[in-house]
mmCIF file of C-alpha atoms and ligand atoms in Angstrom:
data_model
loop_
_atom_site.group_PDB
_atom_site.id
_atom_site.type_symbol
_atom_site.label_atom_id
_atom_site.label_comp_id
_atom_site.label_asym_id
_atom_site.label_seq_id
_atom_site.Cartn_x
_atom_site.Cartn_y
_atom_site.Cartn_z
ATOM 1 C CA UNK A 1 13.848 13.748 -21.568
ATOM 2 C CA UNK A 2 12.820 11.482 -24.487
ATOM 3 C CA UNK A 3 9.852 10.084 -25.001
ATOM 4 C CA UNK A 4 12.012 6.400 -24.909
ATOM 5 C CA UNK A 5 13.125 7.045 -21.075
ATOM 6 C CA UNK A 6 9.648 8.140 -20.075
ATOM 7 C CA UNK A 7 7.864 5.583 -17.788
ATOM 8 C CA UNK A 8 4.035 4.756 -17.780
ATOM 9 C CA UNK A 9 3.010 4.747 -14.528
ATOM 10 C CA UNK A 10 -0.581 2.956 -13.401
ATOM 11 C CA UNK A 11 -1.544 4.040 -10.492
ATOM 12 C CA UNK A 12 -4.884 2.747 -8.101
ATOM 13 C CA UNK A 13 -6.626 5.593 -5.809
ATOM 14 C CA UNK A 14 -5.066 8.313 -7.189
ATOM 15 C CA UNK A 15 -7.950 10.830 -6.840
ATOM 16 C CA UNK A 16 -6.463 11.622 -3.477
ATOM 17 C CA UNK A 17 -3.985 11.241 -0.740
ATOM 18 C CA UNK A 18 -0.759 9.657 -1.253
ATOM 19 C CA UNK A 19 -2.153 8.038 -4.928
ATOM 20 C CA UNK A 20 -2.638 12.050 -6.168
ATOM 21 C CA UNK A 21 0.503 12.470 -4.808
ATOM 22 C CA UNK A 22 2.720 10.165 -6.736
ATOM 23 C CA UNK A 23 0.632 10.614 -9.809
ATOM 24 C CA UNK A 24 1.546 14.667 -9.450
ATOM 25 C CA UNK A 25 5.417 13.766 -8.851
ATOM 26 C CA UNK A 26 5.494 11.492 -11.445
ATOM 27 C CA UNK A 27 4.255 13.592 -13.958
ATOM 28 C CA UNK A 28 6.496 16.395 -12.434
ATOM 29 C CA UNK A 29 8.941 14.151 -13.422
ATOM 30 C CA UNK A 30 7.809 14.124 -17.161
ATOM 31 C CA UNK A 31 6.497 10.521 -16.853
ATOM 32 C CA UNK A 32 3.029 9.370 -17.824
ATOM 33 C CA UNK A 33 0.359 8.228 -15.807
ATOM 34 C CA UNK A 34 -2.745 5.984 -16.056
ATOM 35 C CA UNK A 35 -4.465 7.510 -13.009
ATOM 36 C CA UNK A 36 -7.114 5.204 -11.768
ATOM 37 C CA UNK A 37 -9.745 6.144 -9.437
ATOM 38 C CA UNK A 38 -13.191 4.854 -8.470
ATOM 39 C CA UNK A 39 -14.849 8.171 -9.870
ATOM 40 C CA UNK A 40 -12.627 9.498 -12.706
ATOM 41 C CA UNK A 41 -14.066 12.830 -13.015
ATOM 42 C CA UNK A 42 -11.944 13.986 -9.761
ATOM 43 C CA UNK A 43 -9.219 13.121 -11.482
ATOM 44 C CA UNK A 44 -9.829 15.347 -14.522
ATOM 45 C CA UNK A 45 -10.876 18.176 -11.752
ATOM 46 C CA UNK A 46 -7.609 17.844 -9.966
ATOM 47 C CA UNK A 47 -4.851 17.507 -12.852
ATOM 48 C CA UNK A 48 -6.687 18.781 -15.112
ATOM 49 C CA UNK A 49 -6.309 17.972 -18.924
ATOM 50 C CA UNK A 50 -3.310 16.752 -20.314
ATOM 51 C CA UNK A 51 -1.378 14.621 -23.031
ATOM 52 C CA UNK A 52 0.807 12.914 -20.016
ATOM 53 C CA UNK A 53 -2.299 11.509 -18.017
ATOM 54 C CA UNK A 54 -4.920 8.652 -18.631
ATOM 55 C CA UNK A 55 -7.842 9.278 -16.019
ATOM 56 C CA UNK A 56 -9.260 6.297 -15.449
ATOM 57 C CA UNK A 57 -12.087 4.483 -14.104
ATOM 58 C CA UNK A 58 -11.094 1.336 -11.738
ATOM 59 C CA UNK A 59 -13.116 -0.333 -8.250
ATOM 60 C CA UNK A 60 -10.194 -2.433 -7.093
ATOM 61 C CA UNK A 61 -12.939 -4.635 -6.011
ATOM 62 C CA UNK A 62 -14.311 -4.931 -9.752
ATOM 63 C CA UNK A 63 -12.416 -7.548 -11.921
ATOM 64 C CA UNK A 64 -14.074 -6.000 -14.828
ATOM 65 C CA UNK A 65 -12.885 -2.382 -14.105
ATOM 66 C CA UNK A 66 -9.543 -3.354 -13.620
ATOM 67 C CA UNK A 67 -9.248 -5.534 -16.727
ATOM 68 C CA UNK A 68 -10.897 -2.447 -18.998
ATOM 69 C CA UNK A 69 -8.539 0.130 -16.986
ATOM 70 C CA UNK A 70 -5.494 -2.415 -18.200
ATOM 71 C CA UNK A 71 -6.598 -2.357 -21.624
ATOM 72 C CA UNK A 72 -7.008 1.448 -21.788
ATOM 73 C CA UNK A 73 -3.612 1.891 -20.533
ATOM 74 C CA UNK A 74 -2.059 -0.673 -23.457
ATOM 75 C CA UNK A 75 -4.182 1.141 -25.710
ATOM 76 C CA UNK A 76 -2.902 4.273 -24.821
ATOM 77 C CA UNK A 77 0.950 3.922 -24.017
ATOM 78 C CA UNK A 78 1.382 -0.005 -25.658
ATOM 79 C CA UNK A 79 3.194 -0.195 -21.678
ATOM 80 C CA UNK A 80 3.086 -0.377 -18.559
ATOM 81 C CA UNK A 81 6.132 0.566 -16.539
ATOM 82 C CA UNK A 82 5.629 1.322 -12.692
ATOM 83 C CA UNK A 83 2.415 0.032 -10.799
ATOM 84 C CA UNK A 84 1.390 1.394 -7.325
ATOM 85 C CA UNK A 85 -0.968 -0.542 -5.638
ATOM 86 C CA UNK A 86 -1.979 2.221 -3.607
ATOM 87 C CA UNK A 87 -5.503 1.808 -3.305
ATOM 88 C CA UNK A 88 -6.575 1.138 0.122
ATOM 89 C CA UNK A 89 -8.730 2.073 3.713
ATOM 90 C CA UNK A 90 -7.973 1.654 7.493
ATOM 91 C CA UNK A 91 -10.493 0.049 9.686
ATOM 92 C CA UNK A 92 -9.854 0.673 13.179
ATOM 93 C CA UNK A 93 -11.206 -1.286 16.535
ATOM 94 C CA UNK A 94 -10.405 -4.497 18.801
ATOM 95 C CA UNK A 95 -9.909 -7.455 16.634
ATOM 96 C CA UNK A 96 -13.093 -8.777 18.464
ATOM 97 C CA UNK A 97 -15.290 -5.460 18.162
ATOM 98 C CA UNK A 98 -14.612 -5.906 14.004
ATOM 99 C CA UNK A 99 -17.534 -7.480 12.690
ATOM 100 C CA UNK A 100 -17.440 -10.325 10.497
ATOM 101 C CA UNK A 101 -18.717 -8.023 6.957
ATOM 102 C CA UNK A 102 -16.499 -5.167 7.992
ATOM 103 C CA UNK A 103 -13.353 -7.926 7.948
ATOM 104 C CA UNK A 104 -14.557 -8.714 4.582
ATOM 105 C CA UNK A 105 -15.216 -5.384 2.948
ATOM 106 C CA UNK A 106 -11.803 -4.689 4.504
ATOM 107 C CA UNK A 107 -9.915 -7.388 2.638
ATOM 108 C CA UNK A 108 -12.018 -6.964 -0.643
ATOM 109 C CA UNK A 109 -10.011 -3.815 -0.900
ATOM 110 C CA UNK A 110 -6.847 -4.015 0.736
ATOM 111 C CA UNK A 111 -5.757 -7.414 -0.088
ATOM 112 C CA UNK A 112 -8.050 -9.136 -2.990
ATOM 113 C CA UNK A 113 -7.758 -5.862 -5.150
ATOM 114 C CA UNK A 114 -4.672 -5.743 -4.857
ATOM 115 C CA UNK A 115 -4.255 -9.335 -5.817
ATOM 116 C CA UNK A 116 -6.359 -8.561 -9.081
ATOM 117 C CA UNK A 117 -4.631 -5.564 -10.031
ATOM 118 C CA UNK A 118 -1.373 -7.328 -9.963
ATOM 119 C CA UNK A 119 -2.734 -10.402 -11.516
ATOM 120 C CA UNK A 120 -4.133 -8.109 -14.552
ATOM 121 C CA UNK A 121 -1.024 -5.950 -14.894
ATOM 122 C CA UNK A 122 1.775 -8.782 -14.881
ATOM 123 C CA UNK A 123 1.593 -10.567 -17.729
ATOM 124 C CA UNK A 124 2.269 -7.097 -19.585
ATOM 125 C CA UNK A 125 5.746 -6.692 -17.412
ATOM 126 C CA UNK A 126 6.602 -10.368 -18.164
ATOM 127 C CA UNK A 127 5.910 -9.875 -21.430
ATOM 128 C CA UNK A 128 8.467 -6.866 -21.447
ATOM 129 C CA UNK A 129 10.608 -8.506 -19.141
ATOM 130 C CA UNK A 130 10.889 -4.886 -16.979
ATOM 131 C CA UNK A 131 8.716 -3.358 -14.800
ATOM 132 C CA UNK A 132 8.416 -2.104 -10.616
ATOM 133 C CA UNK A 133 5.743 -3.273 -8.337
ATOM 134 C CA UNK A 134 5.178 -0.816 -5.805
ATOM 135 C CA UNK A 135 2.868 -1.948 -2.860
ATOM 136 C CA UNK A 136 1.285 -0.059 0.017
ATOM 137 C CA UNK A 137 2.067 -1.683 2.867
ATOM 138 C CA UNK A 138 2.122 0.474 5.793
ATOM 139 C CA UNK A 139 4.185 0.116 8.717
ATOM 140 C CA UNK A 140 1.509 -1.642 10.694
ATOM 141 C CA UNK A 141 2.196 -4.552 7.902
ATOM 142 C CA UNK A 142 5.397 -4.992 9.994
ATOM 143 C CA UNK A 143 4.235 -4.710 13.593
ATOM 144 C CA UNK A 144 0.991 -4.897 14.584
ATOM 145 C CA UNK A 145 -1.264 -3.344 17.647
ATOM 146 C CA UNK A 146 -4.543 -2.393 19.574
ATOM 147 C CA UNK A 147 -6.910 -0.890 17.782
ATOM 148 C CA UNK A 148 -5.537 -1.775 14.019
ATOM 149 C CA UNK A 149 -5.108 -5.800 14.283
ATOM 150 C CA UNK A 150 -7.676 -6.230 11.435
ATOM 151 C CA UNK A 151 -6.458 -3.505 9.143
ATOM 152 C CA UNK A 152 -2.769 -4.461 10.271
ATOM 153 C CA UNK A 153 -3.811 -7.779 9.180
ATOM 154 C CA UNK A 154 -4.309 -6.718 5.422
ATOM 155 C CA UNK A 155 -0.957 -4.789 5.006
ATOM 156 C CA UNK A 156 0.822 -8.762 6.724
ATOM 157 C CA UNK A 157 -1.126 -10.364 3.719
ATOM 158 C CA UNK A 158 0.579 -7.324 1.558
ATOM 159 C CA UNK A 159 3.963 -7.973 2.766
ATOM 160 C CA UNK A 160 3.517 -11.608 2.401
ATOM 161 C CA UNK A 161 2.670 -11.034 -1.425
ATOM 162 C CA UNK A 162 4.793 -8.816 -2.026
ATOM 163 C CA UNK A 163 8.162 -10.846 -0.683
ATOM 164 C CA UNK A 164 7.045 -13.524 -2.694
ATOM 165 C CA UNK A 165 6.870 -11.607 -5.592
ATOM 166 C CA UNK A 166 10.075 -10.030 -5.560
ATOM 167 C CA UNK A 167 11.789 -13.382 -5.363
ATOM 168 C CA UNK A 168 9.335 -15.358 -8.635
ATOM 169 C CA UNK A 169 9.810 -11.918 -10.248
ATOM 170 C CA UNK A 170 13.437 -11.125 -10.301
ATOM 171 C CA UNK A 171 14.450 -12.993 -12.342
ATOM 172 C CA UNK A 172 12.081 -11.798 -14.984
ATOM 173 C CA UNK A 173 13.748 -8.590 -14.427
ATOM 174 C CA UNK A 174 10.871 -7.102 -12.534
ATOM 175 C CA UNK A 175 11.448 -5.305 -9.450
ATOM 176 C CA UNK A 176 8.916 -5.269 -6.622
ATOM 177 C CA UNK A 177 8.842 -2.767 -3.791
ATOM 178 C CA UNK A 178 6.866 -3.045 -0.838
ATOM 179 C CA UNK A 179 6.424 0.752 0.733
ATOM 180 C CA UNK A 180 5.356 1.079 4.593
ATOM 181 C CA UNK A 181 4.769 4.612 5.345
ATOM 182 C CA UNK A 182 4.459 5.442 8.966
ATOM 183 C CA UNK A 183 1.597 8.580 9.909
ATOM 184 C CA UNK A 184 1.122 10.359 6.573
ATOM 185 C CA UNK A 185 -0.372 13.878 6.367
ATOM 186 C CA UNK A 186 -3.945 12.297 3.908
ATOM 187 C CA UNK A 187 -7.415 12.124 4.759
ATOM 188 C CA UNK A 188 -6.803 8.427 6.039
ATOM 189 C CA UNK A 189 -8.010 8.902 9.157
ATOM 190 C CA UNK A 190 -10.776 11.087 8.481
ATOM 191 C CA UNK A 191 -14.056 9.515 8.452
ATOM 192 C CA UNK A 192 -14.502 9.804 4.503
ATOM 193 C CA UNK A 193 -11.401 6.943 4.296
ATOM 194 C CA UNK A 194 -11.439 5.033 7.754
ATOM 195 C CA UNK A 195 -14.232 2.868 9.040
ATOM 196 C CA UNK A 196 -14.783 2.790 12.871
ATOM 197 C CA UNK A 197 -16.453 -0.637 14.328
ATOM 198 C CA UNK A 198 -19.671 -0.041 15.251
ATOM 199 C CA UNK A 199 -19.041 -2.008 18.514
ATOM 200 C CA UNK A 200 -17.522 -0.843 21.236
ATOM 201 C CA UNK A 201 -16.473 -3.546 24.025
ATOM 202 C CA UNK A 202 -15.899 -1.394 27.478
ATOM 203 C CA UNK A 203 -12.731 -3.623 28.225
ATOM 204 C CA UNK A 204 -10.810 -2.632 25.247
ATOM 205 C CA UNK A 205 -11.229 0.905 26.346
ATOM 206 C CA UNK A 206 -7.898 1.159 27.588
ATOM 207 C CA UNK A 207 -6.170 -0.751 24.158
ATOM 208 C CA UNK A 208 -7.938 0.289 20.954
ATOM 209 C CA UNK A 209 -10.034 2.738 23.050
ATOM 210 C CA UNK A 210 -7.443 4.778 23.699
ATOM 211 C CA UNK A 211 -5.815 4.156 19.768
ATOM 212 C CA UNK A 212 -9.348 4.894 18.362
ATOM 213 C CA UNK A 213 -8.969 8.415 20.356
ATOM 214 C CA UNK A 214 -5.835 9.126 19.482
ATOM 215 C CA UNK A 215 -6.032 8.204 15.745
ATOM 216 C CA UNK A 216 -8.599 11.044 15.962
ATOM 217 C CA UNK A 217 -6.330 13.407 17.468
ATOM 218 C CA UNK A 218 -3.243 13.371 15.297
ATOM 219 C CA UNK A 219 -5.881 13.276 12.108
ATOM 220 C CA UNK A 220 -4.363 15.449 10.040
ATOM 221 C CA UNK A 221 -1.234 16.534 12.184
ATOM 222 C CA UNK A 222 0.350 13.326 10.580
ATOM 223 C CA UNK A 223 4.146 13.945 11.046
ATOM 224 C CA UNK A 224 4.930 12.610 7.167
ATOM 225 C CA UNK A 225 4.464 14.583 4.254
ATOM 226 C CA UNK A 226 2.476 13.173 1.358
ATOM 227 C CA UNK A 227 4.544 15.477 -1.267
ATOM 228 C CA UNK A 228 7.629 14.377 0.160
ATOM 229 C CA UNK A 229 6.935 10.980 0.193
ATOM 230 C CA UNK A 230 5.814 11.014 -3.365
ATOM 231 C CA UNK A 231 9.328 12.241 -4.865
ATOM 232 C CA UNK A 232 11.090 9.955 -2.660
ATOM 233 C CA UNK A 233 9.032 7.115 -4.631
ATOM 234 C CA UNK A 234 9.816 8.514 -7.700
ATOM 235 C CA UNK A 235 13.387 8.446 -7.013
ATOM 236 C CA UNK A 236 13.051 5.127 -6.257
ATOM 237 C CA UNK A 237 11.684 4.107 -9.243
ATOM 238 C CA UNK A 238 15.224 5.030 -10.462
ATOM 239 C CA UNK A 239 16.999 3.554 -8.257
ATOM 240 C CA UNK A 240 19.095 0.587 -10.360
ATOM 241 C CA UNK A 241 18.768 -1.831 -6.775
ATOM 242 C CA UNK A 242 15.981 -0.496 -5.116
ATOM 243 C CA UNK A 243 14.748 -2.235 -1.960
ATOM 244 C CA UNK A 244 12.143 -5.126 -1.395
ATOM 245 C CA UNK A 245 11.345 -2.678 1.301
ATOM 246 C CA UNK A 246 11.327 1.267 1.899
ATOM 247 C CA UNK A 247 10.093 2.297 5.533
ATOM 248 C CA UNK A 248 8.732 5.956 4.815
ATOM 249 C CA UNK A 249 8.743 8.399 7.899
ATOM 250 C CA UNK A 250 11.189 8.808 10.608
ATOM 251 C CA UNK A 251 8.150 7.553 13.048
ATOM 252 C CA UNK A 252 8.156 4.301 10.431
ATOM 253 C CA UNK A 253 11.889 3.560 10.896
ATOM 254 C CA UNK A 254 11.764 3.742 15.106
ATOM 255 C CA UNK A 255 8.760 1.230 15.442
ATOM 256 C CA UNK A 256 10.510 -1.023 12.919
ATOM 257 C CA UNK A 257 13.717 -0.558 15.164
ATOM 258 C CA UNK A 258 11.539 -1.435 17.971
ATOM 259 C CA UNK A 259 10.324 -4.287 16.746
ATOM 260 C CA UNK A 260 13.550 -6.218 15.400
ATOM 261 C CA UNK A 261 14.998 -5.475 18.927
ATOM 262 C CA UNK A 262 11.803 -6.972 20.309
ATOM 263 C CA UNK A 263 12.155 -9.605 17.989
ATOM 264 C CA UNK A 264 15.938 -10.633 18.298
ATOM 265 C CA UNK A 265 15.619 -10.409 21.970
ATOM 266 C CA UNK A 266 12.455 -12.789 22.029
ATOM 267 C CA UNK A 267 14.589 -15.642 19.718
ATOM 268 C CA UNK A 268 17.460 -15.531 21.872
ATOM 269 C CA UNK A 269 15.620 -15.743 25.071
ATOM 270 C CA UNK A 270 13.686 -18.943 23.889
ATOM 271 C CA UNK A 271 16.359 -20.368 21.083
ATOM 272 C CA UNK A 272 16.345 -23.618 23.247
ATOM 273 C CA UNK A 273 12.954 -23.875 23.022
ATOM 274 C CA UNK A 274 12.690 -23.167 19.360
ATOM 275 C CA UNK A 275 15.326 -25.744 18.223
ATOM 276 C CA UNK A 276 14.605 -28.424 21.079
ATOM 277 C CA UNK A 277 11.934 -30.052 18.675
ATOM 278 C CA UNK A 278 13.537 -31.332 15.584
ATOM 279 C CA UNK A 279 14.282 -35.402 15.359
ATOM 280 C CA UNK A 280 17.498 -35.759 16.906
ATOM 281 C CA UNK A 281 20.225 -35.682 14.229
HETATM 282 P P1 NDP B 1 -6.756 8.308 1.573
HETATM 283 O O1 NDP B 1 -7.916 7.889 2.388
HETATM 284 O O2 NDP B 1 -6.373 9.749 1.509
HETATM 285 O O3 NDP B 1 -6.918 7.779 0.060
HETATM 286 C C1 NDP B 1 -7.314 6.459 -0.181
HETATM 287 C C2 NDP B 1 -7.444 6.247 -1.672
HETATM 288 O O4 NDP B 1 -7.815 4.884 -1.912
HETATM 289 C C3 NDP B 1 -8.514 7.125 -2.299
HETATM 290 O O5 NDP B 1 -8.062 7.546 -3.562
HETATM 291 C C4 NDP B 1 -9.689 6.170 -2.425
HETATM 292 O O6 NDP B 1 -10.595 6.497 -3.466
HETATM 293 C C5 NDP B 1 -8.952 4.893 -2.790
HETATM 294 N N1 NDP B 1 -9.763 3.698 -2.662
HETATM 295 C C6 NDP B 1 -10.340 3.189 -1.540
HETATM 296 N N2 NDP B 1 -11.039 2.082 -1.863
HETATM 297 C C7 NDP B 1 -10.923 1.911 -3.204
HETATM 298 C C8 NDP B 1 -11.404 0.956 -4.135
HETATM 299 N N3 NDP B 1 -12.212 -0.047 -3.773
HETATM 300 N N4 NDP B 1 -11.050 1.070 -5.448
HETATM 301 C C9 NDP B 1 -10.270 2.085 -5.847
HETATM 302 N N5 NDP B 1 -9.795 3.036 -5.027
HETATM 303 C C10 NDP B 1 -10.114 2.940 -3.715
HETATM 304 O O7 NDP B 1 -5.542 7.444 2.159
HETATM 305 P P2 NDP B 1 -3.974 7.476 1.837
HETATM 306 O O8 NDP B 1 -3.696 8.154 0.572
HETATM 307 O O9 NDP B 1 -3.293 7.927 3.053
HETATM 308 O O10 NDP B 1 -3.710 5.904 1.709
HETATM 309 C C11 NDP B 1 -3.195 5.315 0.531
HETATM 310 C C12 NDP B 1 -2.594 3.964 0.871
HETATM 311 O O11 NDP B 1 -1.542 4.140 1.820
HETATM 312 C C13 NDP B 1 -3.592 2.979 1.506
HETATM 313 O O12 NDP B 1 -3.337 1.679 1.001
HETATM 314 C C14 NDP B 1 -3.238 3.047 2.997
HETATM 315 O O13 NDP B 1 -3.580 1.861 3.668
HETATM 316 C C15 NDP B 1 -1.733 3.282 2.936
HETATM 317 N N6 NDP B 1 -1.179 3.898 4.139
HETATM 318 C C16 NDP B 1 -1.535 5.170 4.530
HETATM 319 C C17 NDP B 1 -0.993 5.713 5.688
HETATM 320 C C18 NDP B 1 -1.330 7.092 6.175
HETATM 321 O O14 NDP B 1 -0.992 7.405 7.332
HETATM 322 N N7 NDP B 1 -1.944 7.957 5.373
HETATM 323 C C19 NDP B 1 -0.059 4.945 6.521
HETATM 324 C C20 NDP B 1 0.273 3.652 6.000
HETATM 325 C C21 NDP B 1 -0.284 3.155 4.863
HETATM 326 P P3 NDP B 1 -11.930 7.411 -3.225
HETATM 327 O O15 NDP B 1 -11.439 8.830 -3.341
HETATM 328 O O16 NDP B 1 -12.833 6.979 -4.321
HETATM 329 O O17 NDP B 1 -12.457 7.086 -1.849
#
């Protein structure tokens, strides 16, 4: 591979999880990488030293971090070619046990960093007319449920950006990707990444109860594989018409099935109702 078809890759939360997972696939794929991560020094510990990688220090929820981690990058490679906005948390509880600071803590990260990040890396792909957005959604930013509403919530706002985006940025030749992994095999759900509410309302025992319990259960038993899911990302990134959206996990695809079903069948059985409101013609 030349050095001309190698991509630069910037890439948030990439200490661990899925974000050290792409970052190892796309460097297994001779690319280089501006690895970001709130404490850099993991980064250096995990991939150790090399001429392909840019450890990097970036708080999604710091303006100033992400600005200096941008610059680095340019200063480095002069480019930026793929960016995963990977960086993220999962908050889990009854939409009314979620307190009103975790909500905003929640969308600090999930949502507003993401916003910055993208805000701070675009005018480099306009600027070089190419470039691929890749977003974590997550498939609960295409159906939501008990016991994830609020974090569900953030990866809606995600989906909502990132459809947008796709359409103002294609025809600046930038492609945007929005990726919605189902149960991945990462310390998500391990108290170190998730926040539990600290309330717990007896009636929703039954609802986001019984999803708090069993979030705990499959911890680490995910059914998707991180690795896997990494080269499949990296492949896309090659792709020449790759998707405004890329379901990831066979558990992913069925409760997206489930939904359009549930979906179709709901705008059929009230069409009437639906259309029965505009002036008549
Ligand atoms: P992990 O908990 O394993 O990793 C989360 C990563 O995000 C860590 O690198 C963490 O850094 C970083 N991070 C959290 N907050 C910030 C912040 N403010 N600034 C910078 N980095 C931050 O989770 P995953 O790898 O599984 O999750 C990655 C993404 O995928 C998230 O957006 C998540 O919502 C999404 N996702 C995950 C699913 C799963 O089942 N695993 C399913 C669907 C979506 P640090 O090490 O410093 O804490």
């Amino acid at each position: 591979m030349t050095k001309q078809t190698k991509r630069v890759w910037f890439i948030t939360g990439a200490s661990r999880g899925i974000g050290a997972e792409i970052t190892s696939a796309a460097l297994a794929a001779g690319d280089f990488v501006v690895a970001t991560a709130r404490d850099p020094k993991r980064l250096v510990e995990r991939f150790g030293a090399t001429e392909a990688l840019l450890p990097v220090a970036l708080d999604v929820t710091s303006e100033s971090s992400v600005a200096a981690a941008v610059e680095a990058a340019l200063a480095r490679f002069g480019r930026i070619d793929v960016l995963v906005n990977n960086a993220g948390y999962g908050l889990i509880g009854a939409v009314e046990e979620t307190s009103g600071e975790d909500v905003r803590r929640l969308y600090e990260t999930n949502v507003f960093g993401l916003l910055t990040v993208t805000r701070a890396v675009l005018p480099v792909l306009r600027k070089q007319r190419s470039g691929h957005i890749l977003n974590l959604s997550s498939v609960g930013g295409y159906r939501s449920g008990p016991g994830f509403g609020v974090y569900c919530s953030t990866k809606f706002a995600v989906e909502g950006i990132s459809e947008a985006l796709h359409a103002e940025l294609a025809p600046l030749g930038i492609a945007v990707t929005v990726l919605e992994p189902g149960y991945i095999r990462t310390e998500f759900l391990e108290s170190k990444s998730v926040v539990d509410t600290e309330a717990t309302i007896p009636d929703y025992a039954e609802t986001s109860g019984k999803v708090r319990e069993r979030a705990k259960s499959v911890s680490l038993q995910q059914p998707g594989d991180p690795v896997r899911l990494a080269r499949a990302v990296v492949d896309l990134t090659r792709a020449d018409n790759p998707p405004l959206r890329l379901p990831l996990g066979s558990d992913a695809v069925a409760a997206i099935e489930t939904k359009n079903a549930f979906v179709a069948q709901e705008l059929e059985a009230w069409r009437d109702v639906s259309v029965s409101i505009d002036f008549p013609r």
